[in-house]
Structures are given as structure tokens and as C-alpha cells.
């Protein structure tokens, strides 16, 4: 069972709602996370192309599988950002190995 | 309204109804026209070249083309609607245009690519506020000396009136002067998607009268938006418009 509470300001304007479970954990409503930007999407595709993965379907599959999401439109800004970091790191270390070897 | 952008102004001039679908109702376009997707992929590839030059990283034409192809593939995550030209035709034109840009860029001293700006809309001589919100935008390329390059893709050459009256370029000239205190050398680089793709560069200026005209036009647009004036502008652009169906239904209602 959950108890729903409404947060109001001094003028009784509704600021938000929250749910309090019986165990006392309060779920504060969260702002939906911002979605991946066009620039991030482009960057991911550029990185994939450097890794030899080309074509929209192959690239989409690689992104979706890495992030465990079903639709490219679901991807958030922070998910895209961490994937960029991961793949950049992978490419950099491959380059480093190539130079050394 | 918290601010205006140069692309909002440009879109309102093109079609107030389309403006309202995009910026007032925030309706996600159901598809992207191939021309828009192509323009975006070319823009981002040129921005990549600009950034590389700014950081003194010389990139060869092959690398630039692979960036363009990747950017094009990224565009295809959205539904792309082709109108007349096939994907292969567009891609080969893009490759030809980028090779030319790469050659042209040899002597560019790039100061910035896709540089964001935000300035108040004021009378430059008196400081009087013309519109009570800021205007935002991006300079496609800033190169030395004081040169702002605006990239456009088009199927046909631009005529003199279009060059002289382009509102986005007027805004860039105004913003650059406000930010740097210097007049900008304005250039419109039109990437012509013709059978033999080529680039035409049109240098242009905006004297005080042209700037005043542009700022007053922005005020009129701002007032129209505030009043909710969003009539459609039927014309040749409807053929490619993402909201054409919705617009038709709204007008018939």
C-alpha cells in the first residue's frame, strides 16, 4: 500500500506529488532525463565507423546492445555520454597498442 | 518566451504555421526530408573540419569523407523521405562538395566552428531595447580576419536579393559586432547540389540601415508570435514539409 502526498506552496499551488510506501521509502517524483542529442548520436556513429561498424542498422544494433535498450529514441544523454567515453577509450587503447606493436 | 533563435526567426518567415507546430506545440516531425538530413550531415562534417583546423590537426580528405558518411548514417535513424534524388545521388554530391571544401580550407585560419552566441536585441547606437528577449544562434565558421561563414545547401544559385536580405546572416553580422566591436566580413557559402556540384561564395555586408531593418523585422515577428499569429504559407516548400498533412487537417477543420 502506498500513501500519496501532494506538495503545495503558500498559495496552495501544487508543486508536485510524492508516494510514501509502507516501509517509509519516499519516491520523490523525478524530472525525465534528457534524451541523447543529435551531436551525441553523430559522435557514436563516427566512433563506430572507426571501429569498422558501418551502416545504420549495424550501428543501431551495436548501440542498442551495448546499452541494453530497445529503441534509439529511449537513450538518455548520460547513457550516450558514458558509451562515448567507453568507445573512445577502446579506440585510444587500440591505437596505442598499434603504435607500440 | 525566454529567447529567440536565428533559426526560429527564419522558420517563422518561411511559414508561421510550421513555426507553431515546431516551437509552440513541440510536435516531433514524423519524418525528415532528405534535403534537411543531407544539409545537416554536410554541416556537421564541415564543422568537424573546422574544429580540426582550429586545433591544428590536419585531416585528409578521406577522413573527412568517412565522417560525412557516418553523420549521414546517423541521420538515417530518423525516417528520411526522398523527394526526387536517390540516396546514392545525394551521397556522391556530398562527397564532391566536401572534397572542394577540403581544398578551399587549406588556407583557413579557423577561430571557431559551430560557435554558439546569445546577445540582447538592442539599438546598437542608443542601447534601447528593441525586443525584451535575447537572440541566440550559431556561427557556422569563424575564420581570420573577422570572417563569418554561413553554409547553405541549395539546388540553385542564390540571387542578389536573397543574399542581401538573408535574415540569418544579418543576425550574425549584428551579433558579431556587438560581441567583438568589429564589423564582420560576412560570407554565404552555397553548396550547390547540381549535376556538377560546386561551391559558390557570396561576400556580403550589412550596413547600419540593413541592421536596423533586420532588428525591426525581428520585433515584428516577436510581436506576431506573442499575439499567436500562425497562419500557413502555402507554396513550393509544402512539398517537403514534415507537417504538411497536419497543416492541411488543421486548415480544413
Coordinates of C-alpha atoms in Angstrom, one line a residue, chain B:
Chain B
X1 CA 9.2 33.2 -24.5
X2 CA 12.6 33.1 -23.0
X3 CA 14.6 33.8 -26.1
X4 CA 14.5 33.8 -29.9
X5 CA 16.9 32.0 -32.2
X6 CA 18.0 32.9 -35.7
X7 CA 16.6 29.6 -37.0
X8 CA 13.2 30.4 -35.2
X9 CA 13.1 33.7 -37.0
X10 CA 14.0 32.2 -40.3
X11 CA 11.3 29.5 -39.8
X12 CA 8.7 32.0 -38.9
X13 CA 9.4 33.9 -42.0
X14 CA 9.2 30.7 -44.1
X15 CA 5.9 29.6 -42.5
X16 CA 4.3 30.8 -39.2
X17 CA 2.2 27.6 -39.1
X18 CA 5.3 25.4 -39.3
X19 CA 6.9 27.5 -36.6
X20 CA 3.9 26.9 -34.3
X21 CA 4.0 23.2 -34.9
X22 CA 7.6 23.0 -34.0
X23 CA 8.1 25.6 -31.3
X24 CA 4.7 26.2 -29.7
X25 CA 3.1 22.7 -29.9
X26 CA 6.5 21.0 -29.8
X27 CA 5.3 18.3 -32.3
X28 CA 8.0 15.9 -33.2
X29 CA 8.3 15.9 -37.1
X30 CA 7.1 12.5 -38.4
X31 CA 9.9 12.4 -40.9
X32 CA 12.9 14.3 -42.1
X33 CA 13.2 15.4 -45.7
X34 CA 16.3 14.1 -47.4
X35 CA 17.4 17.7 -48.2
X36 CA 17.4 18.6 -44.5
X37 CA 19.2 15.4 -43.5
X38 CA 21.8 16.0 -46.2
X39 CA 22.3 19.6 -45.2
X40 CA 22.8 18.6 -41.6
X41 CA 25.3 15.9 -42.4
X42 CA 27.3 18.3 -44.6
X43 CA 27.2 20.9 -41.9
X44 CA 28.5 18.7 -39.2
X45 CA 31.2 17.3 -41.5
X46 CA 32.4 20.9 -42.3
X47 CA 32.2 21.7 -38.5
X48 CA 34.5 18.7 -37.9
X49 CA 36.9 20.0 -40.5
X50 CA 36.8 23.5 -38.9
X51 CA 37.4 22.1 -35.4
X52 CA 40.3 20.0 -36.6
X53 CA 41.9 23.1 -38.3
X54 CA 41.3 25.2 -35.2
X55 CA 43.2 22.6 -33.2
X56 CA 45.9 22.4 -35.9
X57 CA 45.1 18.8 -36.6
X58 CA 45.4 18.3 -40.3
X59 CA 42.9 15.8 -41.6
X60 CA 43.0 14.3 -45.1
X61 CA 40.0 14.3 -47.4
X62 CA 39.5 10.6 -46.8
X63 CA 38.9 11.1 -43.1
X64 CA 36.5 14.0 -43.8
X65 CA 34.5 11.8 -46.1
X66 CA 34.3 9.0 -43.6
X67 CA 33.0 11.4 -41.0
X68 CA 30.4 12.6 -43.5
X69 CA 29.3 9.1 -44.3
X70 CA 29.0 8.3 -40.5
X71 CA 27.0 11.5 -40.0
X72 CA 24.7 10.6 -42.9
X73 CA 24.1 7.1 -41.4
X74 CA 23.3 8.8 -38.0
X75 CA 20.7 10.9 -39.8
X76 CA 19.0 7.7 -41.1
X77 CA 18.0 6.8 -37.5
X78 CA 15.1 9.2 -38.3
X79 CA 12.7 8.4 -41.2
X80 CA 14.1 10.1 -44.2
X81 CA 11.8 11.0 -47.2
X82 CA 13.5 11.4 -50.5
X83 CA 11.9 13.7 -53.0
X84 CA 13.4 13.4 -56.4
X85 CA 17.0 12.4 -55.7
X86 CA 18.2 9.0 -54.5
X87 CA 20.4 8.4 -51.6
X88 CA 23.3 7.4 -53.8
X89 CA 23.0 10.6 -55.9
X90 CA 22.9 12.8 -52.8
X91 CA 25.9 11.0 -51.2
X92 CA 28.0 11.4 -54.3
X93 CA 27.2 15.1 -54.4
X94 CA 28.1 15.4 -50.8
X95 CA 31.5 13.7 -51.4
X96 CA 32.2 16.0 -54.4
X97 CA 31.3 19.1 -52.3
X98 CA 33.4 18.1 -49.3
X99 CA 36.4 17.4 -51.5
X100 CA 36.1 21.0 -52.7
X101 CA 35.6 22.4 -49.2
X102 CA 38.7 20.4 -48.1
X103 CA 40.8 22.1 -50.8
X104 CA 39.4 25.5 -50.1
X105 CA 40.1 25.1 -46.4
X106 CA 43.8 24.8 -46.8
X107 CA 44.4 28.4 -46.1
X108 CA 41.7 28.9 -43.5
X109 CA 42.8 30.1 -40.1
X110 CA 39.8 28.9 -38.1
X111 CA 38.8 30.6 -34.9
X112 CA 35.7 28.6 -34.3
X113 CA 33.2 26.1 -35.7
X114 CA 29.5 26.0 -34.7
X115 CA 30.2 28.8 -32.3
X116 CA 27.1 29.5 -30.1
X117 CA 26.2 33.1 -29.3
X118 CA 23.5 34.9 -27.3
X119 CA 23.0 38.7 -27.4
X120 CA 20.3 41.2 -26.5
X121 CA 18.3 42.8 -29.2
X122 CA 19.0 46.4 -28.8
X123 CA 19.5 49.5 -30.9
X124 CA 23.3 49.4 -31.4
X125 CA 23.6 53.2 -31.3
X126 CA 21.4 54.0 -28.3
X127 CA 21.3 50.8 -26.4
X128 CA 17.5 51.0 -26.3
X129 CA 15.9 47.5 -26.0
X130 CA 14.0 46.6 -29.2
X131 CA 12.8 43.1 -28.2
X132 CA 12.8 42.1 -24.5
X133 CA 14.4 38.7 -25.1
X134 CA 17.9 37.6 -26.3
X135 CA 18.6 36.2 -29.6
X136 CA 20.7 33.0 -29.9
X137 CA 22.4 31.3 -32.8
X138 CA 25.5 29.6 -34.1
X139 CA 28.2 30.9 -36.3
X140 CA 28.9 28.0 -38.7
X141 CA 32.6 29.0 -39.1
X142 CA 34.6 32.0 -37.8
X143 CA 37.9 32.4 -39.6
X144 CA 40.5 35.2 -39.6
X145 CA 40.2 38.0 -40.2
X146 CA 36.8 38.6 -38.6
X147 CA 35.1 36.4 -41.2
X148 CA 31.8 34.7 -40.5
X149 CA 30.9 31.9 -43.0
X150 CA 27.4 30.8 -43.3
X151 CA 26.9 27.4 -45.1
X152 CA 23.8 26.7 -47.1
X153 CA 23.0 23.8 -49.3
X154 CA 20.8 24.6 -52.3
X155 CA 19.8 23.2 -55.7
X156 CA 20.1 26.6 -57.4
X157 CA 22.3 29.7 -57.2
X158 CA 21.3 32.5 -54.9
X159 CA 20.1 35.7 -56.4
X160 CA 21.3 39.1 -55.2
X161 CA 18.1 39.9 -53.2
X162 CA 18.4 36.6 -51.3
X163 CA 22.0 37.3 -50.4
X164 CA 21.2 40.9 -49.4
X165 CA 18.2 40.1 -47.3
X166 CA 19.1 36.8 -45.7
X167 CA 17.9 37.4 -42.1
X168 CA 20.2 34.8 -40.5
X169 CA 23.3 36.5 -42.0
X170 CA 22.0 39.9 -40.8
X171 CA 21.7 38.5 -37.3
X172 CA 25.2 37.0 -37.4
X173 CA 26.6 40.4 -38.5
X174 CA 24.8 42.2 -35.8
X175 CA 25.8 39.7 -33.1
X176 CA 29.4 39.6 -34.1
X177 CA 29.7 43.4 -34.0
X178 CA 28.0 43.5 -30.6
X179 CA 30.3 40.8 -29.2
X180 CA 33.6 41.9 -30.8
X181 CA 33.1 45.6 -31.5
X182 CA 34.2 45.0 -35.1
X183 CA 32.3 44.6 -38.4
X184 CA 32.3 41.1 -39.7
X185 CA 33.2 40.1 -43.2
X186 CA 30.1 38.1 -44.0
X187 CA 30.2 35.2 -46.5
X188 CA 27.5 32.9 -47.6
X189 CA 28.9 29.7 -49.0
X190 CA 26.3 27.9 -51.0
X191 CA 27.0 24.2 -51.6
X192 CA 25.2 23.6 -54.9
X193 CA 23.7 20.2 -55.3
X194 CA 23.7 20.3 -59.1
X195 CA 24.7 17.7 -61.6
X196 CA 28.2 19.1 -61.3
X197 CA 28.3 20.0 -57.6
X198 CA 30.2 23.2 -56.8
X199 CA 30.6 25.9 -54.2
X200 CA 29.7 29.5 -54.7
X201 CA 30.9 32.1 -52.2
X202 CA 29.0 35.3 -51.8
X203 CA 30.6 38.0 -49.8
X204 CA 28.1 40.4 -48.3
X205 CA 27.8 43.3 -45.9
X206 CA 25.2 44.7 -43.6
X207 CA 25.4 48.5 -43.2
X208 CA 23.6 50.3 -40.3
X209 CA 20.3 50.6 -42.2
X210 CA 20.2 46.9 -43.0
X211 CA 20.9 46.1 -39.4
X212 CA 18.1 48.4 -38.2
X213 CA 15.7 46.8 -40.8
X214 CA 16.6 43.4 -39.5
X215 CA 16.1 44.3 -35.8
X216 CA 12.8 45.9 -36.6
X217 CA 11.7 42.8 -38.5
X218 CA 12.6 40.7 -35.5
X219 CA 10.5 42.9 -33.3
X220 CA 7.5 42.5 -35.7
X221 CA 8.0 38.7 -35.7
X222 CA 8.3 38.7 -31.9
X223 CA 5.0 40.6 -31.6
X224 CA 3.2 38.4 -34.1
X225 CA 4.4 35.3 -32.1
X226 CA 3.2 36.8 -28.9
X227 CA -0.2 37.5 -30.5
X228 CA -0.4 33.9 -31.7
X229 CA -0.4 34.8 -35.4
X230 CA 0.4 31.4 -37.0
X231 CA -1.2 31.3 -40.5
X232 CA 0.1 28.8 -43.1
X233 CA 2.2 29.9 -46.1
X234 CA 1.2 27.7 -49.0
X235 CA 3.9 27.3 -51.6
X236 CA 6.5 25.1 -53.1
X237 CA 8.0 24.3 -49.7
X238 CA 4.9 22.4 -48.7
X239 CA 6.0 19.5 -50.9
X240 CA 8.9 18.8 -48.5
X241 CA 7.2 19.9 -45.3
X242 CA 7.1 17.4 -42.4
X243 CA 3.9 18.9 -41.1
X244 CA 2.0 19.2 -44.5
X245 CA -0.6 16.6 -43.6
X246 CA -1.2 18.0 -40.1
X247 CA -1.4 21.5 -41.6
X248 CA -4.0 20.5 -44.2
X249 CA -6.2 18.9 -41.5
X250 CA -5.9 21.9 -39.3
X251 CA -6.9 24.3 -42.1
X252 CA -9.9 22.1 -43.1
X253 CA -11.2 21.8 -39.5

